Amino acid sequence: MASENLNELIESALVVDDSALQRQHTVALLQELGVELIYEAGNGNEALDLLALLKLPPGLAVIDLEMPGMDGIELIQQLQQKSVNIPLIVASSREASLLLSVETMIHALGMPVIGALQKPLNQDQLRSALRAFKPSRNDARQNSDPQPSMCEADLGSAIGGGQLLPYYQPKIDVQTGILKGVEALARWIHPERGLIPPDHFIPLAERCGLIHELTVSMMDQAMAQAAVWHSRGLNIKVAVNLSPLSLEQPDFMHRILELVDRHALPAEHVVLEITESSVVAHKGNSLGMLARLRLKGFGLSIDDYGTGFSSMQQLARIPFTELKIDRSFVHGAHERKNLRVILQSALDMAQRLELVTVAEGVETMEDWRLLQDFGCSLGQGYLIAKPMPANELPLWLKGHHRRLGELRPLPRDGAPAGNAQNGAA
Ligand code: C2E
Ligand code: CA
Ligand code: CA
């Protein structure tokens, strides 16, 4: 869904709004985006009746918040109770904080949420919300995935057969622009279907018991690569994503220690990223595993911070070294006060806890400058680089060095200052 070809992927939509005029406006916008089949409902009950009749749920629903009778929030709660997991857009002309809290509520219900948008809706707003949308693990629409269904056997042999590769996305020092680390992100290079993104196979791996093998394979490759970079003088950290299930795997610790040993890589150079919601949800054994990993020297990063419901007090009890703020609080924060306040307070607290702070989803120079102002440690996002295969990193690094001046903080008098470079890749 986070693709450029929105029209190919979203074939149908449901628009729920009590105002016929607003409904027509939304329908027209969706048609311009290429959505062919659009259902309309004037209130929550009509929407539920309609959905009960449909064989396939629509690809998305745009729901007005304020409607007589059943309001948008109640409708969303009903959808959740009926396990109708349609990606949702809520629309309202009310204040931004109200929209944000509804968005957070939908996340908390475990429903896929594309965005909470201010009315009157426009094309740019819809388009960028759809682009940014990342279907979550428990999105039931995986079943109606546009990819033909991939089975366990395919994925199992892909892992064994070397079709699963890490792509690397740079993590950059926000003050100097220097490359400090990379995050390894899994890609399935399928012989017929080409590149398959992780959202299409990680949930499958988790369901069919292959996630442990996948994680170990990613770690093995990422550590081997880090060892090569180190031998060439590029001393960067490598981060690998962990599934919460890995933390419950009794031999996980043994496997990962074996790997750092084999690649002669100090554990301090490896960062393990774990999502905020998964650590809070799987407390018991995972906490023990995290503590042991930390004792061995691995860096531990809280991923997607801000999308879960953990308090800083809860997180402070876990031996984390890094906080990664979810991209929904980073990109565009310079023009949205609510995001900015959340971003700044998360950074403040993390700094007080002496955690390394990482902002994800840095897409524009405005995002970058705000992070400099707020004193964030590292930034990651399309402004700097998209995830890339290991062999493309040296060339990217060359180009990046030429951009360092532009990325450095603007001194008060206007001219960028200082000069620092990474070693060769
Ligand atoms: P994540 O860990 O939050 O990774 C960041 C995702 O944001 C990546 O998507 C990355 O390509 C994307 N991204 C980076 N910069 C930007 C930006 O500026 N704008 C936008 N809109 N997006 C940006 P990707 O590679 O598709 O990975 C999706 C998710 O799949 C990851 O989210 C992670 O949760 C999971 N994943 C990826 N590799 C692995 C893995 O090896 N193991 C496990 N368990 N999960 C993985
Ligand atoms: Ca991550
Ligand atoms: Ca993340």
Tab-separated table of C-alpha atoms and ligand atoms in Angstrom:
chain	number	residue	atom	x	y	z
A	1	MET	CA	0.000	0.000	0.000
A	2	ALA	CA	2.945	2.330	0.583
A	3	SER	CA	3.572	2.139	-3.142
A	4	GLU	CA	3.526	4.835	-5.775
A	5	ASN	CA	0.851	2.964	-7.748
A	6	LEU	CA	-1.960	3.763	-5.385
A	7	ASN	CA	-4.597	3.151	-7.995
A	8	GLU	CA	-3.337	-0.372	-8.680
A	9	LEU	CA	-3.483	-1.317	-5.061
A	10	ILE	CA	-6.666	0.272	-3.770
A	11	GLU	CA	-9.495	-0.950	-5.889
A	12	SER	CA	-12.355	-0.102	-3.581
A	13	ALA	CA	-13.142	2.273	-0.761
A	14	LEU	CA	-15.954	3.102	1.636
A	15	VAL	CA	-16.834	6.709	2.476
A	16	VAL	CA	-18.902	7.293	5.624
A	17	ASP	CA	-20.146	10.842	6.131
A	18	ASP	CA	-23.544	12.268	7.038
A	19	SER	CA	-23.097	15.246	4.746
A	20	ALA	CA	-23.867	14.299	1.147
A	21	LEU	CA	-21.761	17.208	-0.081
A	22	GLN	CA	-18.675	16.128	1.874
A	23	ARG	CA	-19.216	12.546	0.749
A	24	GLN	CA	-19.271	13.591	-2.896
A	25	HIS	CA	-16.124	15.630	-2.389
A	26	THR	CA	-14.268	12.636	-0.868
A	27	VAL	CA	-15.595	10.299	-3.569
A	28	ALA	CA	-14.314	12.676	-6.253
A	29	LEU	CA	-10.839	12.810	-4.629
A	30	LEU	CA	-10.655	9.028	-4.419
A	31	GLN	CA	-11.742	8.707	-8.045
A	32	GLU	CA	-8.943	11.058	-9.059
A	33	LEU	CA	-6.554	8.724	-7.218
A	34	GLY	CA	-7.801	5.871	-9.393
A	35	VAL	CA	-10.050	4.071	-6.903
A	36	GLU	CA	-12.651	2.398	-9.092
A	37	LEU	CA	-15.292	1.120	-6.742
A	38	ILE	CA	-16.519	3.477	-4.035
A	39	TYR	CA	-19.262	2.626	-1.556
A	40	GLU	CA	-21.033	5.359	0.397
A	41	ALA	CA	-22.819	5.348	3.737
A	42	GLY	CA	-24.550	8.232	5.495
A	43	ASN	CA	-23.985	6.938	9.030
A	44	GLY	CA	-22.357	4.200	11.084
A	45	ASN	CA	-25.260	1.751	10.950
A	46	GLU	CA	-25.543	2.038	7.187
A	47	ALA	CA	-21.807	1.394	6.931
A	48	LEU	CA	-22.008	-1.752	9.079
A	49	ASP	CA	-24.987	-3.078	7.099
A	50	LEU	CA	-23.174	-2.461	3.847
A	51	LEU	CA	-19.968	-4.131	5.021
A	52	ALA	CA	-21.924	-7.194	6.125
A	53	LEU	CA	-23.111	-7.606	2.525
A	54	LEU	CA	-19.691	-7.324	0.888
A	55	LYS	CA	-17.685	-10.439	0.080
A	56	LEU	CA	-14.361	-8.575	0.142
A	57	PRO	CA	-13.876	-5.641	2.480
A	58	PRO	CA	-12.958	-2.362	0.750
A	59	GLY	CA	-9.285	-1.398	0.529
A	60	LEU	CA	-9.824	1.586	2.773
A	61	ALA	CA	-12.538	3.475	4.644
A	62	VAL	CA	-12.753	7.244	5.067
A	63	ILE	CA	-14.810	7.938	8.188
A	64	ASP	CA	-16.187	11.273	9.341
A	65	LEU	CA	-15.864	11.720	13.097
A	66	GLU	CA	-19.016	13.657	13.851
A	67	MET	CA	-22.203	12.018	12.679
A	68	PRO	CA	-25.641	11.894	14.279
A	69	GLY	CA	-26.463	8.549	15.902
A	70	MET	CA	-23.375	6.384	15.784
A	71	ASP	CA	-20.334	8.667	15.546
A	72	GLY	CA	-17.062	7.805	13.793
A	73	ILE	CA	-15.341	6.628	16.975
A	74	GLU	CA	-18.153	4.259	17.854
A	75	LEU	CA	-18.156	2.933	14.299
A	76	ILE	CA	-14.425	2.226	14.503
A	77	GLN	CA	-14.901	0.435	17.827
A	78	GLN	CA	-17.663	-1.671	16.266
A	79	LEU	CA	-15.427	-2.539	13.324
A	80	GLN	CA	-12.756	-3.688	15.729
A	81	GLN	CA	-15.200	-5.853	17.676
A	82	LYS	CA	-16.325	-7.450	14.435
A	83	SER	CA	-12.671	-7.957	13.403
A	84	VAL	CA	-13.166	-5.900	10.253
A	85	ASN	CA	-9.612	-4.654	9.755
A	86	ILE	CA	-9.959	-2.095	6.979
A	87	PRO	CA	-7.206	0.524	6.744
A	88	LEU	CA	-8.844	3.688	8.077
A	89	ILE	CA	-8.726	7.377	7.396
A	90	VAL	CA	-10.605	9.547	9.873
A	91	ALA	CA	-11.592	12.987	8.722
A	92	SER	CA	-12.786	15.921	10.746
A	93	SER	CA	-12.719	19.680	10.800
A	94	ARG	CA	-12.052	19.611	14.565
A	95	GLU	CA	-8.753	20.513	16.220
A	96	ALA	CA	-5.528	18.633	15.446
A	97	SER	CA	-5.140	17.273	19.001
A	98	LEU	CA	-8.528	15.578	18.763
A	99	LEU	CA	-7.557	14.016	15.449
A	100	LEU	CA	-4.260	12.825	16.906
A	101	SER	CA	-5.942	11.231	19.894
A	102	VAL	CA	-8.383	9.376	17.646
A	103	GLU	CA	-5.449	8.180	15.550
A	104	THR	CA	-3.717	6.936	18.698
A	105	MET	CA	-6.901	5.204	19.816
A	106	ILE	CA	-7.138	3.356	16.494
A	107	HIS	CA	-3.522	2.233	16.825
A	108	ALA	CA	-4.259	1.028	20.333
A	109	LEU	CA	-7.228	-0.989	19.076
A	110	GLY	CA	-4.771	-2.731	16.761
A	111	MET	CA	-6.544	-1.434	13.651
A	112	PRO	CA	-4.649	-0.277	10.579
A	113	VAL	CA	-4.765	3.521	10.389
A	114	ILE	CA	-3.708	5.470	7.333
A	115	GLY	CA	-4.180	8.839	8.932
A	116	ALA	CA	-6.337	11.347	10.746
A	117	LEU	CA	-6.905	14.182	8.319
A	118	GLN	CA	-8.189	17.688	8.709
A	119	LYS	CA	-11.211	18.595	6.604
A	120	PRO	CA	-11.665	19.883	3.948
A	121	LEU	CA	-9.760	16.961	2.481
A	122	ASN	CA	-7.467	17.573	-0.455
A	123	GLN	CA	-5.554	15.493	-2.936
A	124	ASP	CA	-2.050	16.108	-1.480
A	125	GLN	CA	-3.138	15.190	2.014
A	126	LEU	CA	-4.707	11.915	0.866
A	127	ARG	CA	-1.834	11.031	-1.388
A	128	SER	CA	0.862	11.570	1.237
A	129	ALA	CA	-1.119	9.725	3.942
A	130	LEU	CA	-1.513	6.751	1.602
A	131	ARG	CA	2.168	6.808	0.695
A	132	ALA	CA	3.266	6.891	4.323
A	133	PHE	CA	0.922	4.083	5.298
A	134	LYS	CA	2.731	0.976	6.514
A	135	PRO	CA	0.362	-1.972	6.969
A	136	SER	CA	0.892	-3.367	10.445
A	137	ARG	CA	1.649	-6.919	11.444
A	138	ASN	CA	-1.909	-7.703	12.443
A	139	ASP	CA	-3.521	-6.152	9.415
A	140	ALA	CA	-6.027	-8.771	8.341
A	141	ARG	CA	-5.887	-7.496	4.782
A	142	GLN	CA	-2.671	-9.423	4.316
A	143	ASN	CA	-5.052	-12.094	3.006
A	144	SER	CA	-6.113	-9.903	0.133
A	145	ASP	CA	-2.532	-8.881	-0.501
A	146	PRO	CA	-1.900	-7.950	-4.143
A	147	GLN	CA	1.056	-10.385	-4.228
A	148	PRO	CA	0.044	-13.950	-4.941
A	149	SER	CA	0.071	-15.772	-1.618
A	150	MET	CA	3.495	-16.926	-0.576
A	151	CYS	CA	3.708	-20.123	1.303
A	152	GLU	CA	5.812	-21.326	4.107
A	153	ALA	CA	7.812	-23.678	1.877
A	154	ASP	CA	8.753	-20.788	-0.470
A	155	LEU	CA	9.927	-18.622	2.393
A	156	GLY	CA	11.769	-21.485	4.086
A	157	SER	CA	13.744	-22.272	0.953
A	158	ALA	CA	14.298	-18.552	0.245
A	159	ILE	CA	16.013	-18.154	3.616
A	160	GLY	CA	18.093	-21.279	3.123
A	161	GLY	CA	18.807	-20.427	-0.533
A	162	GLY	CA	20.183	-16.943	0.082
A	163	GLN	CA	17.229	-14.998	-1.397
A	164	LEU	CA	16.798	-13.004	1.792
A	165	LEU	CA	19.222	-10.107	1.862
A	166	PRO	CA	19.778	-7.176	4.147
A	167	TYR	CA	19.519	-3.736	2.567
A	168	TYR	CA	21.246	-1.065	4.616
A	169	GLN	CA	19.919	2.353	5.536
A	170	PRO	CA	22.399	4.909	6.937
A	171	LYS	CA	22.033	6.403	10.434
A	172	ILE	CA	23.683	9.811	10.405
A	173	ASP	CA	24.947	12.164	13.115
A	174	VAL	CA	22.497	15.057	13.052
A	175	GLN	CA	25.090	17.687	13.991
A	176	THR	CA	27.976	16.610	11.741
A	177	GLY	CA	26.308	14.576	9.004
A	178	ILE	CA	28.793	11.749	9.593
A	179	LEU	CA	27.725	8.142	9.020
A	180	LYS	CA	27.498	6.404	12.398
A	181	GLY	CA	25.697	3.211	11.597
A	182	VAL	CA	23.309	1.372	9.331
A	183	GLU	CA	20.066	-0.472	9.883
A	184	ALA	CA	19.747	-3.814	8.126
A	185	LEU	CA	16.290	-4.189	6.552
A	186	ALA	CA	15.242	-7.516	5.080
A	187	ARG	CA	14.451	-7.838	1.372
A	188	TRP	CA	13.340	-10.977	-0.406
A	189	ILE	CA	14.883	-11.041	-3.866
A	190	HIS	CA	12.435	-13.410	-5.496
A	191	PRO	CA	13.568	-15.017	-8.770
A	192	GLU	CA	10.203	-14.315	-10.453
A	193	ARG	CA	8.530	-11.591	-8.433
A	194	GLY	CA	11.543	-9.378	-7.894
A	195	LEU	CA	12.041	-7.443	-4.700
A	196	ILE	CA	9.495	-8.199	-1.983
A	197	PRO	CA	9.365	-5.783	0.988
A	198	PRO	CA	9.458	-7.077	4.577
A	199	ASP	CA	5.851	-6.201	5.387
A	200	HIS	CA	4.898	-8.970	2.947
A	201	PHE	CA	6.882	-11.773	4.549
A	202	ILE	CA	7.849	-10.946	8.164
A	203	PRO	CA	4.295	-11.569	9.447
A	204	LEU	CA	4.267	-14.857	7.495
A	205	ALA	CA	7.619	-15.833	9.010
A	206	GLU	CA	6.240	-15.057	12.461
A	207	ARG	CA	3.114	-17.120	11.847
A	208	CYS	CA	4.821	-20.188	10.462
A	209	GLY	CA	7.752	-20.417	12.835
A	210	LEU	CA	10.436	-19.238	10.395
A	211	ILE	CA	11.181	-15.927	12.067
A	212	HIS	CA	13.989	-17.305	14.197
A	213	GLU	CA	15.815	-18.662	11.151
A	214	LEU	CA	15.185	-15.387	9.300
A	215	THR	CA	16.559	-13.270	12.156
A	216	VAL	CA	19.656	-15.412	12.510
A	217	SER	CA	20.271	-15.254	8.741
A	218	MET	CA	19.903	-11.441	8.755
A	219	MET	CA	22.271	-11.157	11.728
A	220	ASP	CA	24.794	-13.446	10.143
A	221	GLN	CA	24.866	-11.437	6.910
A	222	ALA	CA	24.815	-8.042	8.612
A	223	MET	CA	27.632	-8.987	10.980
A	224	ALA	CA	29.748	-10.416	8.145
A	225	GLN	CA	29.237	-7.150	6.264
A	226	ALA	CA	30.067	-5.020	9.311
A	227	ALA	CA	33.293	-7.001	9.762
A	228	VAL	CA	34.242	-6.226	6.118
A	229	TRP	CA	33.483	-2.514	6.597
A	230	HIS	CA	35.542	-2.448	9.795
A	231	SER	CA	38.474	-4.104	8.036
A	232	ARG	CA	38.326	-1.240	5.493
A	233	GLY	CA	38.360	1.401	8.187
A	234	LEU	CA	34.654	2.176	8.200
A	235	ASN	CA	33.809	1.776	11.868
A	236	ILE	CA	30.053	1.870	11.878
A	237	LYS	CA	27.485	0.072	13.998
A	238	VAL	CA	25.024	-2.281	12.420
A	239	ALA	CA	21.446	-2.529	13.649
A	240	VAL	CA	19.216	-5.557	13.145
A	241	ASN	CA	15.462	-5.763	13.790
A	242	LEU	CA	14.256	-8.372	16.249
A	243	SER	CA	10.850	-9.945	16.331
A	244	PRO	CA	9.396	-10.136	19.854
A	245	LEU	CA	9.287	-13.887	19.250
A	246	SER	CA	13.093	-14.029	19.117
A	247	LEU	CA	13.278	-12.871	22.701
A	248	GLU	CA	11.282	-15.912	23.746
A	249	GLN	CA	13.477	-18.352	21.848
A	250	PRO	CA	15.623	-20.125	24.476
A	251	ASP	CA	18.668	-20.637	22.215
A	252	PHE	CA	18.592	-17.086	20.795
A	253	MET	CA	21.341	-15.877	23.110
A	254	HIS	CA	23.566	-18.791	22.221
A	255	ARG	CA	23.107	-18.253	18.444
A	256	ILE	CA	23.839	-14.559	18.543
A	257	LEU	CA	26.943	-15.002	20.714
A	258	GLU	CA	28.157	-17.654	18.291
A	259	LEU	CA	27.729	-15.162	15.437
A	260	VAL	CA	29.648	-12.272	17.013
A	261	ASP	CA	32.370	-14.762	17.850
A	262	ARG	CA	32.525	-16.143	14.312
A	263	HIS	CA	32.705	-12.672	12.753
A	264	ALA	CA	35.048	-11.358	15.446
A	265	LEU	CA	32.765	-8.387	15.918
A	266	PRO	CA	32.523	-6.704	19.334
A	267	ALA	CA	28.927	-6.901	20.606
A	268	GLU	CA	29.149	-3.105	21.153
A	269	HIS	CA	28.998	-2.678	17.369
A	270	VAL	CA	25.673	-4.476	17.079
A	271	VAL	CA	22.377	-2.753	17.892
A	272	LEU	CA	19.203	-4.785	18.288
A	273	GLU	CA	15.995	-2.909	17.440
A	274	ILE	CA	12.834	-4.013	19.212
A	275	THR	CA	9.490	-2.272	18.791
A	276	GLU	CA	8.079	-0.401	21.733
A	277	SER	CA	4.786	-2.310	21.661
A	278	SER	CA	6.448	-5.718	21.585
A	279	VAL	CA	8.606	-5.225	24.669
A	280	VAL	CA	5.751	-3.906	26.677
A	281	ALA	CA	3.439	-6.710	25.529
A	282	HIS	CA	5.861	-9.596	26.138
A	283	LYS	CA	7.246	-8.656	29.497
A	284	GLY	CA	8.274	-11.805	31.365
A	285	ASN	CA	11.003	-13.729	29.573
A	286	SER	CA	11.800	-11.003	27.092
A	287	LEU	CA	12.959	-8.684	29.844
A	288	GLY	CA	15.385	-11.320	31.068
A	289	MET	CA	16.689	-11.850	27.544
A	290	LEU	CA	17.108	-8.101	26.993
A	291	ALA	CA	19.025	-7.750	30.245
A	292	ARG	CA	21.343	-10.609	29.259
A	293	LEU	CA	21.954	-9.130	25.802
A	294	ARG	CA	22.778	-5.800	27.367
A	295	LEU	CA	25.171	-7.450	29.831
A	296	LYS	CA	27.008	-8.942	26.853
A	297	GLY	CA	27.423	-5.450	25.401
A	298	PHE	CA	24.815	-5.317	22.608
A	299	GLY	CA	23.114	-1.984	22.012
A	300	LEU	CA	19.343	-2.139	22.499
A	301	SER	CA	17.067	0.207	20.631
A	302	ILE	CA	13.377	0.932	21.211
A	303	ASP	CA	11.903	1.052	17.714
A	304	ASP	CA	8.792	2.928	16.507
A	305	TYR	CA	8.663	4.918	19.755
A	306	GLY	CA	5.430	6.831	20.129
A	307	THR	CA	3.164	4.299	18.410
A	308	GLY	CA	2.691	2.167	21.534
A	309	PHE	CA	1.373	3.014	24.937
A	310	SER	CA	4.391	2.665	27.140
A	311	SER	CA	5.278	5.326	29.609
A	312	MET	CA	8.838	6.494	30.006
A	313	GLN	CA	8.793	4.940	33.477
A	314	GLN	CA	8.072	1.537	31.943
A	315	LEU	CA	10.767	1.956	29.343
A	316	ALA	CA	13.310	3.234	31.827
A	317	ARG	CA	13.216	-0.170	33.541
A	318	ILE	CA	14.413	-1.859	30.370
A	319	PRO	CA	18.148	-1.562	29.720
A	320	PHE	CA	17.861	0.310	26.431
A	321	THR	CA	20.659	2.348	24.932
A	322	GLU	CA	18.759	4.028	22.107
A	323	LEU	CA	15.315	5.468	21.414
A	324	LYS	CA	14.059	5.556	17.825
A	325	ILE	CA	11.211	7.955	17.375
A	326	ASP	CA	8.618	6.775	14.912
A	327	ARG	CA	8.531	8.602	11.623
A	328	SER	CA	4.945	9.723	12.181
A	329	PHE	CA	6.318	12.234	14.744
A	330	VAL	CA	9.269	13.302	12.630
A	331	HIS	CA	8.287	14.008	9.072
A	332	GLY	CA	6.271	17.200	8.902
A	333	ALA	CA	6.743	18.074	12.598
A	334	HIS	CA	8.044	21.514	11.649
A	335	GLU	CA	4.567	22.482	10.457
A	336	ARG	CA	2.451	20.572	12.998
A	337	LYS	CA	2.634	21.824	16.528
A	338	ASN	CA	1.277	18.651	18.148
A	339	LEU	CA	3.891	16.465	16.504
A	340	ARG	CA	6.593	18.957	17.388
A	341	VAL	CA	5.663	18.951	21.071
A	342	ILE	CA	5.670	15.144	21.220
A	343	LEU	CA	8.948	14.951	19.321
A	344	GLN	CA	10.657	17.475	21.544
A	345	SER	CA	9.457	15.967	24.802
A	346	ALA	CA	10.442	12.442	23.714
A	347	LEU	CA	13.899	13.763	22.832
A	348	ASP	CA	14.185	15.634	26.134
A	349	MET	CA	13.292	12.601	28.190
A	350	ALA	CA	15.526	10.265	26.222
A	351	GLN	CA	18.438	12.667	26.622
A	352	ARG	CA	17.871	12.789	30.358
A	353	LEU	CA	17.930	9.001	30.421
A	354	GLU	CA	21.210	9.267	28.484
A	355	LEU	CA	19.868	7.328	25.527
A	356	VAL	CA	21.072	7.833	21.986
A	357	THR	CA	18.153	9.391	20.118
A	358	VAL	CA	17.319	8.448	16.535
A	359	ALA	CA	14.669	10.091	14.381
A	360	GLU	CA	13.228	7.945	11.606
A	361	GLY	CA	11.521	9.207	8.466
A	362	VAL	CA	13.633	12.310	7.878
A	363	GLU	CA	12.406	13.195	4.415
A	364	THR	CA	12.990	16.922	4.048
A	365	MET	CA	15.522	19.573	4.969
A	366	GLU	CA	12.891	21.088	7.291
A	367	ASP	CA	12.684	17.780	9.200
A	368	TRP	CA	16.492	17.735	9.417
A	369	ARG	CA	16.830	21.325	10.691
A	370	LEU	CA	14.222	20.752	13.378
A	371	LEU	CA	16.164	17.719	14.661
A	372	GLN	CA	19.305	19.850	14.814
A	373	ASP	CA	17.440	22.469	16.817
A	374	PHE	CA	16.096	19.801	19.178
A	375	GLY	CA	19.513	18.172	19.669
A	376	CYS	CA	18.596	14.733	18.319
A	377	SER	CA	21.647	12.445	18.010
A	378	LEU	CA	21.020	10.487	14.799
A	379	GLY	CA	18.732	10.799	11.796
A	380	GLN	CA	17.589	8.253	9.258
A	381	GLY	CA	15.355	8.716	6.247
A	382	TYR	CA	14.931	9.266	2.551
A	383	LEU	CA	16.533	12.741	2.747
A	384	ILE	CA	19.810	10.964	3.536
A	385	ALA	CA	19.370	7.647	1.744
A	386	LYS	CA	16.928	4.850	1.035
A	387	PRO	CA	17.903	1.347	2.148
A	388	MET	CA	20.456	-0.056	-0.346
A	389	PRO	CA	22.441	-3.233	-0.997
A	390	ALA	CA	25.853	-3.327	0.731
A	391	ASN	CA	27.805	-2.855	-2.494
A	392	GLU	CA	26.129	0.501	-3.133
A	393	LEU	CA	27.204	2.007	0.171
A	394	PRO	CA	30.709	3.161	-0.900
A	395	LEU	CA	29.322	5.133	-3.847
A	396	TRP	CA	26.551	6.602	-1.723
A	397	LEU	CA	29.147	7.611	0.885
A	398	LYS	CA	31.174	9.498	-1.713
A	399	GLY	CA	28.132	11.488	-2.777
A	400	HIS	CA	27.157	12.000	0.839
A	401	HIS	CA	30.542	13.561	1.653
A	402	ARG	CA	29.852	16.191	-0.955
A	403	ARG	CA	26.606	17.024	0.848
A	404	LEU	CA	28.097	17.396	4.323
A	405	GLY	CA	28.313	21.175	4.064
A	406	GLU	CA	24.640	21.460	3.230
A	407	LEU	CA	23.663	19.149	6.116
A	408	ARG	CA	25.663	20.925	8.809
A	409	PRO	CA	23.731	23.202	11.208
A	410	LEU	CA	23.342	26.769	10.015
A	411	PRO	CA	25.481	29.008	12.232
A	412	ARG	CA	23.905	32.252	13.361
A	413	ASP	CA	25.756	34.198	10.636
A	414	GLY	CA	24.443	31.898	7.894
A	415	ALA	CA	27.558	30.128	6.520
A	416	PRO	CA	27.929	26.351	7.205
A	417	ALA	CA	31.101	25.570	9.193
A	418	GLY	CA	33.467	22.727	10.146
A	419	ASN	CA	34.615	19.688	8.178
A	420	ALA	CA	34.717	16.011	9.072
A	421	GLN	CA	34.818	12.853	7.007
A	422	ASN	CA	34.277	9.127	7.390
A	423	GLY	CA	37.005	6.653	6.472
A	424	ALA	CA	36.862	4.726	3.194
A	425	ALA	CA	34.163	2.065	2.729
B	1	C2E	P1	11.253	-0.283	10.733
B	1	C2E	O1	12.189	-1.084	11.568
B	1	C2E	O2	10.536	0.821	11.405
B	1	C2E	O3	12.123	0.234	9.520
B	1	C2E	C1	11.988	1.509	8.947
B	1	C2E	C2	11.137	1.440	7.718
B	1	C2E	O4	10.907	2.763	7.257
B	1	C2E	C3	11.821	0.725	6.554
B	1	C2E	O5	10.811	0.085	5.790
B	1	C2E	C4	12.422	1.879	5.774
B	1	C2E	O6	12.647	1.571	4.423
B	1	C2E	C5	11.345	2.908	5.938
B	1	C2E	N1	11.866	4.271	5.804
B	1	C2E	C6	13.120	4.696	6.020
B	1	C2E	N2	13.231	6.013	5.836
B	1	C2E	C7	12.021	6.463	5.486
B	1	C2E	C8	11.502	7.762	5.153
B	1	C2E	O7	12.197	8.784	5.138
B	1	C2E	N3	10.202	7.839	4.851
B	1	C2E	C9	9.405	6.731	4.847
B	1	C2E	N4	8.120	6.899	4.534
B	1	C2E	N5	9.855	5.507	5.163
B	1	C2E	C10	11.148	5.367	5.480
B	1	C2E	P2	10.960	-1.420	5.317
B	1	C2E	O8	12.377	-1.695	4.949
B	1	C2E	O9	9.875	-1.668	4.339
B	1	C2E	O10	10.693	-2.232	6.643
B	1	C2E	C11	9.420	-2.249	7.234
B	1	C2E	C12	9.453	-2.929	8.561
B	1	C2E	O11	9.706	-4.341	8.432
B	1	C2E	C13	10.562	-2.438	9.476
B	1	C2E	O12	10.154	-1.228	10.064
B	1	C2E	C14	10.676	-3.584	10.457
B	1	C2E	O13	9.676	-3.476	11.441
B	1	C2E	C15	10.355	-4.783	9.598
B	1	C2E	N6	11.606	-5.478	9.248
B	1	C2E	C16	12.475	-5.196	8.250
B	1	C2E	N7	13.507	-6.067	8.263
B	1	C2E	C17	13.287	-6.906	9.306
B	1	C2E	C18	13.999	-8.033	9.860
B	1	C2E	O14	15.069	-8.436	9.410
B	1	C2E	N8	13.438	-8.653	10.954
B	1	C2E	C19	12.265	-8.220	11.513
B	1	C2E	N9	11.788	-8.889	12.570
B	1	C2E	N10	11.573	-7.177	11.021
B	1	C2E	C20	12.084	-6.528	9.935
B	2	CA	CA	13.823	-0.791	12.875
B	3	CA	CA	10.921	2.044	13.100
